[in-house]
PDB file of C-alpha atoms in Angstrom:
ATOM      1  CA  MET T   3     121.211 118.082 136.782  1.00 82.00           C
ATOM      2  CA  TYR T   4     117.986 116.543 139.250  1.00 81.00           C
ATOM      3  CA  LYS T   5     114.946 118.371 137.538  1.00 82.00           C
ATOM      4  CA  GLU T   6     115.402 117.157 134.918  1.00 81.00           C
ATOM      5  CA  PHE T   7     115.589 113.432 135.598  1.00 77.00           C
ATOM      6  CA  LYS T   8     112.750 113.791 137.763  1.00 75.00           C
ATOM      7  CA  GLU T   9     111.354 115.226 133.980  1.00 75.00           C
ATOM      8  CA  PHE T  10     113.239 112.131 132.313  1.00 72.00           C
ATOM      9  CA  ILE T  11     111.992 109.766 134.877  1.00 70.00           C
ATOM     10  CA  SER T  12     108.342 111.198 134.935  1.00 72.00           C
ATOM     11  CA  ARG T  13     107.767 111.424 131.248  1.00 69.00           C
ATOM     12  CA  GLY T  14     105.238 107.911 129.823  1.00 63.00           C
ATOM     13  CA  ASN T  15     107.362 106.480 126.941  1.00 71.00           C
ATOM     14  CA  VAL T  16     110.305 105.450 130.154  1.00 69.00           C
ATOM     15  CA  PHE T  17     108.181 104.344 132.630  1.00 69.00           C
ATOM     16  CA  ASP T  18     107.139 102.389 128.957  1.00 73.00           C
ATOM     17  CA  LEU T  19     110.598 101.503 127.667  1.00 77.00           C
ATOM     18  CA  ALA T  20     111.008  99.567 131.541  1.00 76.00           C
ATOM     19  CA  VAL T  21     107.242  97.619 131.174  1.00 74.00           C
ATOM     20  CA  ALA T  22     108.273  96.387 127.294  1.00 79.00           C
ATOM     21  CA  VAL T  23     111.726  94.967 128.824  1.00 82.00           C
ATOM     22  CA  MET T  24     110.756  93.131 130.875  1.00 81.00           C
ATOM     23  CA  ILE T  25     107.653  91.392 129.089  1.00 81.00           C
ATOM     24  CA  GLY T  26     110.151  90.752 126.259  1.00 79.00           C
ATOM     25  CA  ALA T  27     113.081  88.906 128.771  1.00 81.00           C
ATOM     26  CA  ALA T  28     110.204  86.975 130.130  1.00 80.00           C
ATOM     27  CA  PHE T  29     109.085  86.515 126.281  1.00 79.00           C
ATOM     28  CA  SER T  30     112.589  85.668 125.662  1.00 80.00           C
ATOM     29  CA  LYS T  31     112.658  82.546 128.138  1.00 82.00           C
ATOM     30  CA  ILE T  32     109.451  81.433 126.411  1.00 82.00           C
ATOM     31  CA  VAL T  33     111.062  80.947 123.148  1.00 79.00           C
ATOM     32  CA  GLU T  34     113.804  79.839 124.350  1.00 80.00           C
ATOM     33  CA  SER T  35     112.839  76.366 126.103  1.00 83.00           C
ATOM     34  CA  LEU T  36     109.759  76.908 122.460  1.00 81.00           C
ATOM     35  CA  VAL T  37     113.734  76.201 120.587  1.00 78.00           C
ATOM     36  CA  LYS T  38     115.579  73.782 123.331  1.00 78.00           C
ATOM     37  CA  ASP T  39     113.031  71.487 124.502  1.00 82.00           C
ATOM     38  CA  MET T  40     109.845  71.083 121.703  1.00 82.00           C
ATOM     39  CA  MET T  41     111.971  71.729 118.586  1.00 80.00           C
ATOM     40  CA  MET T  42     115.571  70.717 118.703  1.00 78.00           C
ATOM     41  CA  PRO T  43     114.899  67.073 119.813  1.00 80.00           C
ATOM     42  CA  VAL T  44     112.599  67.406 116.783  1.00 82.00           C
ATOM     43  CA  ILE T  45     115.231  68.236 114.319  1.00 78.00           C
ATOM     44  CA  GLY T  46     118.006  65.875 115.631  1.00 77.00           C
ATOM     45  CA  ILE T  47     115.904  62.458 115.318  1.00 82.00           C
ATOM     46  CA  LEU T  48     115.663  64.422 111.640  1.00 82.00           C
ATOM     47  CA  PHE T  49     118.897  64.508 111.481  1.00 76.00           C
ATOM     48  CA  GLY T  50     119.132  60.781 113.240  1.00 77.00           C
ATOM     49  CA  GLY T  51     119.849  62.068 116.819  1.00 74.00           C
ATOM     50  CA  VAL T  52     122.373  63.959 116.201  1.00 73.00           C
ATOM     51  CA  ASN T  53     123.222  65.875 118.828  1.00 73.00           C
ATOM     52  CA  PHE T  54     125.088  69.131 116.863  1.00 73.00           C
ATOM     53  CA  ALA T  55     126.547  70.810 120.229  1.00 73.00           C
ATOM     54  CA  GLY T  56     130.105  67.867 120.334  1.00 77.00           C
ATOM     55  CA  MET T  57     130.159  67.579 116.680  1.00 82.00           C
ATOM     56  CA  SER T  58     134.482  68.995 117.170  1.00 84.00           C
ATOM     57  CA  TYR T  59     137.226  68.972 114.933  1.00 85.00           C
ATOM     58  CA  ARG T  60     140.629  68.384 116.529  1.00 88.00           C
ATOM     59  CA  ILE T  61     144.087  70.274 114.514  1.00 88.00           C
ATOM     60  CA  LYS T  62     147.077  68.743 117.378  1.00 87.00           C
ATOM     61  CA  ALA T  63     146.401  70.069 120.905  1.00 86.00           C
ATOM     62  CA  GLU T  64     143.473  72.187 119.568  1.00 87.00           C
ATOM     63  CA  VAL T  65     140.419  71.315 119.698  1.00 86.00           C
ATOM     64  CA  ILE T  66     137.525  73.751 116.762  1.00 87.00           C
ATOM     65  CA  TYR T  67     133.889  72.892 118.048  1.00 86.00           C
ATOM     66  CA  TYR T  68     132.061  73.839 114.917  1.00 86.00           C
ATOM     67  CA  GLY T  69     129.217  71.938 116.579  1.00 83.00           C
ATOM     68  CA  ALA T  70     128.179  74.473 118.871  1.00 83.00           C
ATOM     69  CA  PHE T  71     128.636  76.865 116.368  1.00 84.00           C
ATOM     70  CA  ILE T  72     126.042  74.204 113.737  1.00 82.00           C
ATOM     71  CA  GLN T  73     123.289  74.770 117.226  1.00 81.00           C
ATOM     72  CA  ALA T  74     124.241  78.338 118.066  1.00 82.00           C
ATOM     73  CA  LEU T  75     123.156  78.876 113.708  1.00 84.00           C
ATOM     74  CA  VAL T  76     119.725  76.723 113.961  1.00 82.00           C
ATOM     75  CA  ASP T  77     118.723  78.172 117.728  1.00 80.00           C
ATOM     76  CA  PHE T  78     118.968  82.012 115.836  1.00 82.00           C
ATOM     77  CA  PHE T  79     117.213  80.803 112.758  1.00 84.00           C
ATOM     78  CA  LEU T  80     114.270  78.901 114.958  1.00 81.00           C
ATOM     79  CA  VAL T  81     114.307  81.515 117.361  1.00 79.00           C
ATOM     80  CA  ALA T  82     113.541  83.438 114.551  1.00 81.00           C
ATOM     81  CA  ALA T  83     111.040  81.827 112.578  1.00 82.00           C
ATOM     82  CA  SER T  84     108.461  81.262 116.342  1.00 79.00           C
ATOM     83  CA  ILE T  85     108.551  84.881 117.504  1.00 79.00           C
ATOM     84  CA  PHE T  86     108.255  85.870 113.705  1.00 84.00           C
ATOM     85  CA  LEU T  87     105.078  83.535 113.746  1.00 84.00           C
ATOM     86  CA  MET T  88     103.972  84.353 117.909  1.00 80.00           C
ATOM     87  CA  ILE T  89     103.350  87.952 116.438  1.00 80.00           C
ATOM     88  CA  LYS T  90     101.706  86.859 113.467  1.00 83.00           C
ATOM     89  CA  ILE T  91      98.993  84.842 115.132  1.00 84.00           C
ATOM     90  CA  PHE T  92      98.911  87.952 118.366  1.00 79.00           C
ATOM     91  CA  ASN T  93      98.169  90.575 115.520  1.00 78.00           C
ATOM     92  CA  ARG T  94      95.619  88.344 114.010  1.00 82.00           C
ATOM     93  CA  LEU T  95      94.410  88.255 117.317  1.00 82.00           C
ATOM     94  CA  ARG T  96      94.168  91.688 118.302  1.00 77.00           C
ATOM     95  CA  GLY T  97      92.685  92.789 114.462  1.00 73.00           C
ATOM     96  CA  LYS T  98      95.956  94.793 113.364  1.00 59.00           C
ATOM     97  CA  GLY T  99      95.794  93.473 109.170  1.00 53.00           C
ATOM     98  CA  ASP T 100      93.987  95.748 108.395  1.00 57.00           C
ATOM     99  CA  SER T 101      95.225  98.443 105.685  1.00 63.00           C
ATOM    100  CA  TYR T 102      94.803 101.366 105.482  1.00 63.00           C
ATOM    101  CA  GLU T 103      95.038 103.507 102.203  1.00 70.00           C
ATOM    102  CA  ILE T 104      96.373 107.435 102.285  1.00 72.00           C
ATOM    103  CA  LYS T 105      94.797 109.152  99.839  1.00 74.00           C
ATOM    104  CA  ALA T 106      97.617 112.327  99.316  1.00 76.00           C
ATOM    105  CA  ALA T 107      95.917 115.552  98.691  1.00 78.00           C
ATOM    106  CA  THR T 108      96.474 118.677  97.042  1.00 83.00           C
ATOM    107  CA  GLN T 109      97.416 122.164  98.359  1.00 85.00           C
ATOM    108  CA  LEU T 110      94.040 123.625  97.447  1.00 87.00           C
ATOM    109  CA  GLU T 111      92.660 120.525  99.835  1.00 85.00           C
ATOM    110  CA  VAL T 112      94.254 120.948 102.852  1.00 86.00           C
ATOM    111  CA  LEU T 113      93.753 124.531 102.545  1.00 88.00           C
ATOM    112  CA  ALA T 114      89.906 124.520 101.816  1.00 89.00           C
ATOM    113  CA  GLU T 115      90.433 122.080 105.437  1.00 89.00           C
ATOM    114  CA  ILE T 116      92.134 125.114 107.002  1.00 90.00           C
ATOM    115  CA  ARG T 117      89.462 127.573 105.897  1.00 91.00           C
ATOM    116  CA  GLU T 118      87.068 125.321 106.771  1.00 91.00           C
ATOM    117  CA  ILE T 119      88.432 124.514 110.505  1.00 90.00           C
ATOM    118  CA  LEU T 120      88.502 128.243 110.636  1.00 90.00           C
ATOM    119  CA  LYS T 121      85.590 129.128 110.348  1.00 89.00           C
ATOM    120  CA  ARG T 122      84.058 126.679 112.830  1.00 88.00           C
ATOM    121  CA  MET T 123      86.273 128.071 114.921  1.00 86.00           C
ATOM    122  CA  GLN T 124      84.724 131.857 114.297  1.00 84.00           C
ATOM    123  CA  ASP T 125      80.847 130.171 114.359  1.00 80.00           C
ATOM    124  CA  GLU T 126      81.839 129.152 118.115  1.00 77.00           C
ATOM    125  CA  LYS T 127      83.541 131.939 119.172  1.00 71.00           C
ATOM    126  CA  ASP T 128      80.965 133.742 118.006  1.00 63.00           C
ATOM    127  CA  ASP T 129      77.990 131.944 119.763  1.00 63.00           C
ATOM    128  CA  ASP T 130      80.035 133.624 122.612  1.00 60.00           C
ATOM    129  CA  LEU T 131      79.761 136.930 121.462  1.00 56.00           C
ATOM    130  CA  PRO T 132      76.969 139.697 120.521  1.00 57.00           C
ATOM    131  CA  ALA T 133      75.903 139.292 116.629  1.00 55.00           C
ATOM    132  CA  VAL T 134      77.880 142.341 115.082  1.00 53.00           C
ATOM    133  CA  LYS T 135      77.277 144.145 112.107  1.00 56.00           C
ATOM    134  CA  GLY T 136      79.993 143.145 109.022  1.00 56.00           C
ATOM    135  CA  ARG T 137      82.446 140.904 111.228  1.00 55.00           C
ATOM    136  CA  ARG T 138      84.580 138.784 108.496  1.00 59.00           C
ATOM    137  CA  THR T 139      87.387 136.964 109.465  1.00 59.00           C
ATOM    138  CA  SER T 140      90.487 136.999 106.871  1.00 59.00           C
ATOM    139  CA  ILE T 141      93.474 135.277 105.875  1.00 62.00           C
ATOM    140  CA  ARG T 142      95.980 136.764 104.354  1.00 63.00           C
ATOM    141  CA  PHE T 143      99.432 134.110 102.760  1.00 64.00           C
ATOM    142  CA  LYS T 144     103.218 135.100 101.528  1.00 64.00           C
ATOM    143  CA  LYS T 145     104.270 133.975  98.713  1.00 65.00           C
ATOM    144  CA  ARG T 146     107.043 132.040  99.613  1.00 64.00           C
ATOM    145  CA  ASP T 147     110.222 133.488  97.242  1.00 59.00           C
TER     146      ASP T 147
END
């Protein structure tokens, strides 16, 4: 069990995941501050100084805080929009906006490419070996039923 755990931990993916979680935690604080300290006051001003979190409705002894729910919805949408915009800006700065087209290859093209690769590999091997007359490489493919 220790050996399996050691193999699991020594994979690169675990370290990448750990780094991503730590960066994500730090990034969430930035986004939370952006929404809470910068965007929500502006939204409050636009709605006439309304504090959504303080809105409530009383039914007998119970209080329904629908304002807190509205605040959570607004926070969610602002956080989602902020993350979207930050990622878009980050990708633009990194130059990830390039798109590539993938060409669909026919079986014949793929087989021809394989043949060329095998021919190059054989030529490389032939360079190391003394020349033998009549040496040939043949590839046979079985038809699947």
